[in-house]
Amino acid sequence: MTEELKSKHNKNILLVENIYTYFKTESGVVKALDGVSFDIRENESVGIVGESGCGKTVTSRSILRILPKNGETVAGQIFYKGVDLLKLPEHLMRVVRGKEIALLFQDPLSALNPVLSIREQMVDVIKLHRKVNESEAAELAINMMRQVGIPEPEQRIDDYPHQYSGGMRQRILIARALALQPDLLIADEPTTALDVTIQAQVLKIIKDMREKLGLSLMLITHNLGVVSENTDRIHIFYGGRVVESGPTREIFKDPHHPYTIALLESIPAFDRKEKQLKTIPGSVPQLINPPPGCRFHPRCEFATEICKTRPTLEKFSEDRFVACFHVEEVLKSRKSKS
Ligand SMILES: Nc1ncnc2c1ncn2[C@@H]1O[C@H](COP(=O)(O)OP(=O)(O)OP(=O)(O)O)[C@@H](O)[C@H]1O
Ligand code: SF4
Ligand SMILES: [Mg+2]
């Protein structure tokens, strides 16, 4: 391990270094993650943001080593508390999943077994990961259900998933995940399947529980409103790479990468008047045969010849990282427009 990496471990709970995850398909190799690097610090809430297909879910699955059969992380390192998860034997990885790193999916219904009661589904998982007996596990489950706002948990624990609404099911999954006392929660679009008011309630629960339990959170979403309100820092993904990283407030106020700028302009702004949704010209890169160099160059108004080579993610200012050859020009142009 290099000195630089060692010093990073002091601050990070998770450090993803240059990972490449590929899928074999009949039409060729899909280079879903092409050198992804980012970190999550202790007790921090971090947003992973980017358009559909940019590699957000593949990143979470690569971290937990739960990729589909045709996928493989072929290079890179994923340090969790200083241990490279990609080198960990499978029996230890099973301990990491759930007990150390919990994963919350988009669709709460498919994550629950319809023919088992909530009691069975919670108690079994808790018993598997914590040294408790049946009644202690049930007590822990009920206590957690109460904490995430499920009324009368002593009775409701014997209900089945279909007897709960979508928002309540997601609360059950949060309760089950947190009953294992993980240190990192990865939430992959945890509220997309829910309607707007319920979304806000579920996000509030995640936030409250995070503060109460001192969890780190990796919040995956394409909803910029959700990240702006719920994260300390963000990593912007484009075409299987991280193109910009930094504190959420600063990136929203002063984005540096042309893709981030386009992304922020594509949503109705919070402090701007226009309500019209803009779309980013061009389409997301095709990952079997991606454009060479900067993957954004076919859509970028600042592109020059050098952009056909690969820009690396580099420190631009304190805590701000950008992968772009022309940041200075981009910023000058933004200044002249404003
Ligand atoms: N099993 C698979 N086989 C082949 N390609 C795959 C497989 N799973 C994912 N991919 C590809 O990997 C890329 C990244 O997918 P991923 O699911 O991570 O996107 P995402 O950012 O989570 O998008 P969304 O916002 O739609 O959830 C996509 O191009 C996708 O088609
Ligand atoms: S590297 Fe070039 S193409 Fe890529 S975002 Fe920067 S200016 Fe645009
Ligand atoms: Mg996804």
Coordinates of N, CA and C and ligand atoms in Angstrom, one line a residue, residues 257-258 294 296-297 300 302-304 307 311 323-326, ligand 2:
H257 N -17.3 20.6 -13.9 CA -17.2 19.8 -15.1 C -18.4 20.1 -16.1
P258 N -18.1 20.1 -17.4 CA -19.2 20.4 -18.3 C -20.4 19.5 -18.2
C294 N -12.0 11.3 -23.1 CA -13.1 11.7 -22.3 C -14.4 11.2 -22.9
F296 N -17.3 12.1 -22.4 CA -18.3 13.2 -22.6 C -18.0 14.0 -23.9
H297 N -16.8 13.7 -24.5 CA -16.5 14.6 -25.6 C -17.4 14.8 -26.8
C300 N -19.8 17.5 -25.6 CA -19.2 18.6 -24.9 C -18.9 19.8 -25.7
F302 N -17.0 22.2 -25.0 CA -15.6 22.7 -24.8 C -14.6 21.7 -25.4
A303 N -15.0 20.6 -26.0 CA -14.1 19.6 -26.5 C -13.1 20.1 -27.5
T304 N -11.8 19.6 -27.3 CA -10.8 19.9 -28.3 C -10.1 18.5 -28.6
C307 N -9.1 16.1 -25.9 CA -10.2 15.4 -25.2 C -10.4 13.9 -25.7
P311 N -8.8 12.1 -19.6 CA -8.5 13.0 -18.5 C -8.6 12.3 -17.2
A323 N -12.4 15.7 -13.6 CA -11.7 15.0 -14.7 C -12.0 15.8 -16.0
C324 N -11.2 16.8 -16.3 CA -11.5 17.6 -17.5 C -10.2 18.3 -17.8
F325 N -9.9 18.4 -19.1 CA -8.7 19.1 -19.5 C -8.9 20.6 -19.5
H326 N -10.1 21.1 -19.5 CA -10.3 22.5 -19.8 C -11.1 23.2 -18.7
Ligands
SF4_2 S1 -12.2 16.8 -21.1 FE1 -12.8 17.9 -22.9 S2 -14.6 16.8 -23.6 FE2 -14.2 16.1 -21.5 S3 -15.5 17.5 -20.3 FE3 -13.5 18.4 -20.4 S4 -13.6 19.8 -22.1 FE4 -15.3 18.4 -22.3

